[in-house]
């Protein structure tokens, strides 16, 4: 693009500039596997736009390594919506979101038995309030 200035009948020399439009990064996708309480929950983002950096957010703190975000020792309190966007140059994509649902650990069962004599069958009974 170029521009010149005119005053009365006099016109200046032109000034020129090259304009480059930065492409908008593609919205990333998020992959994860379901984990049980106490395990690390790994979220992995991918984008078809090369060279992007990822911007993560969520309801609990994340350990971020660009396209990977980890919820350390996740608990059911970590449940919620986590999102990521991709940035390239000065352009940031829309966010992608995933709902994280950490599986609670069942309560340790109790075992009951009755005394028996040698040669008899022993019956063991397990109970749990959550399983």
Coordinates of C-alpha atoms in Angstrom, one line a residue:
X1 CA 0.0 0.0 0.0
X2 CA 1.2 3.5 -0.6
X3 CA 0.0 7.0 0.2
X4 CA 1.0 10.5 -0.7
X5 CA -0.1 13.9 0.6
X6 CA -1.4 16.8 -1.5
X7 CA -1.5 20.4 -0.4
X8 CA -2.8 23.0 -2.9
X9 CA -1.2 21.7 -6.1
X10 CA 1.8 20.1 -4.6
X11 CA 2.0 16.3 -4.0
X12 CA 4.6 14.6 -1.8
X13 CA 6.5 11.5 -2.6
X14 CA 4.7 8.3 -1.8
X15 CA 5.3 6.3 1.4
X16 CA 4.8 2.6 1.0
X17 CA 4.2 -0.3 3.4
X18 CA 3.9 -4.0 2.9
X19 CA 0.8 -5.4 4.7
X20 CA 0.9 -8.9 6.0
X21 CA -2.2 -10.5 7.5
X22 CA -1.4 -13.1 10.1
X23 CA -3.5 -16.3 9.9
X24 CA -5.8 -17.1 12.7
X25 CA -4.7 -20.4 14.4
X26 CA -7.2 -23.3 14.1
X27 CA -9.1 -24.0 17.4
X28 CA -7.2 -26.8 19.1
X29 CA -8.6 -30.1 20.2
X30 CA -8.2 -31.6 23.7
X31 CA -7.5 -35.3 24.4
X32 CA -7.6 -36.9 27.9
X33 CA -8.2 -40.3 29.5
X34 CA -10.4 -40.8 32.6
X35 CA -8.4 -41.2 35.8
X36 CA -9.2 -42.1 39.4
X37 CA -8.8 -39.8 42.4
X38 CA -5.1 -39.4 43.4
X39 CA -3.8 -39.9 39.9
X40 CA -2.4 -37.2 37.6
X41 CA -4.9 -36.0 34.9
X42 CA -3.2 -35.2 31.7
X43 CA -4.8 -33.0 29.1
X44 CA -3.2 -32.8 25.6
X45 CA -4.0 -30.1 23.0
X46 CA -3.3 -30.4 19.3
X47 CA -3.7 -27.9 16.5
X48 CA -3.4 -28.2 12.8
X49 CA -1.7 -24.8 12.8
X50 CA 2.1 -25.3 13.1
X51 CA 4.2 -23.4 15.6
X52 CA 1.4 -22.3 18.0
X53 CA 1.7 -21.9 21.8
X54 CA -1.1 -23.0 24.0
X55 CA -2.9 -21.0 26.7
X56 CA -4.6 -23.2 29.4
X57 CA -7.2 -22.3 32.0
X58 CA -9.3 -24.3 34.5
X59 CA -10.9 -24.3 37.9
X60 CA -7.8 -25.9 39.6
X61 CA -4.1 -25.2 39.1
X62 CA -2.4 -26.8 36.2
X63 CA 1.2 -27.7 35.5
X64 CA 1.6 -26.6 31.9
X65 CA 4.2 -27.7 29.3
X66 CA 2.9 -25.9 26.2
X67 CA 0.5 -28.4 24.6
X68 CA 0.2 -30.5 27.8
X69 CA -1.5 -29.5 31.0
X70 CA -1.5 -31.8 34.1
X71 CA -3.8 -31.7 37.1
X72 CA -1.5 -33.2 39.8
X73 CA -3.0 -35.7 42.2
X74 CA -6.4 -34.9 41.0
X75 CA -9.4 -35.2 43.3
X76 CA -13.2 -34.9 42.6
X77 CA -12.7 -31.2 43.6
X78 CA -10.7 -30.9 40.3
X79 CA -13.8 -31.6 38.3
X80 CA -14.9 -28.9 35.9
X81 CA -14.4 -27.3 32.5
X82 CA -10.8 -26.8 31.3
X83 CA -10.0 -24.8 28.2
X84 CA -7.2 -24.1 25.8
X85 CA -6.6 -21.7 23.0
X86 CA -3.7 -21.5 20.4
X87 CA -1.6 -18.4 19.7
X88 CA 0.5 -17.7 16.7
X89 CA 2.2 -14.3 16.2
X90 CA -0.3 -12.0 17.7
X91 CA -3.5 -14.0 16.8
X92 CA -5.3 -16.2 19.3
X93 CA -7.8 -18.8 18.3
X94 CA -11.1 -19.4 20.0
X95 CA -11.0 -21.7 23.0
X96 CA -11.7 -25.4 23.1
X97 CA -13.1 -26.9 26.3
X98 CA -13.3 -30.3 27.9
X99 CA -15.2 -31.4 31.0
X100 CA -13.0 -33.2 33.5
X101 CA -14.7 -35.8 35.8
X102 CA -12.3 -37.5 38.1
X103 CA -13.6 -40.9 39.3
X104 CA -13.8 -41.1 43.1
X105 CA -11.9 -43.9 44.9
X106 CA -14.2 -46.4 46.6
X107 CA -14.0 -46.7 50.3
X108 CA -11.8 -49.6 51.5
X109 CA -14.1 -52.6 52.1
X110 CA -14.5 -54.4 55.4
X111 CA -14.4 -58.2 55.7
X112 CA -16.4 -60.2 58.2
X113 CA -16.2 -63.9 59.0
X114 CA -17.5 -66.3 61.6
X115 CA -15.3 -68.8 63.4
X116 CA -15.3 -72.4 61.9
X117 CA -13.8 -75.6 62.8
X118 CA -11.2 -77.5 60.7
X119 CA -12.8 -79.2 57.7
X120 CA -15.7 -76.7 57.5
X121 CA -16.2 -74.1 54.8
X122 CA -15.1 -70.6 55.8
X123 CA -17.4 -67.8 54.5
X124 CA -15.9 -64.3 54.1
X125 CA -18.2 -61.4 53.5
X126 CA -17.0 -58.1 52.2
X127 CA -19.0 -54.8 52.4
X128 CA -18.3 -51.4 51.1
X129 CA -20.4 -48.2 51.3
X130 CA -19.3 -47.1 47.8
X131 CA -18.7 -50.2 45.7

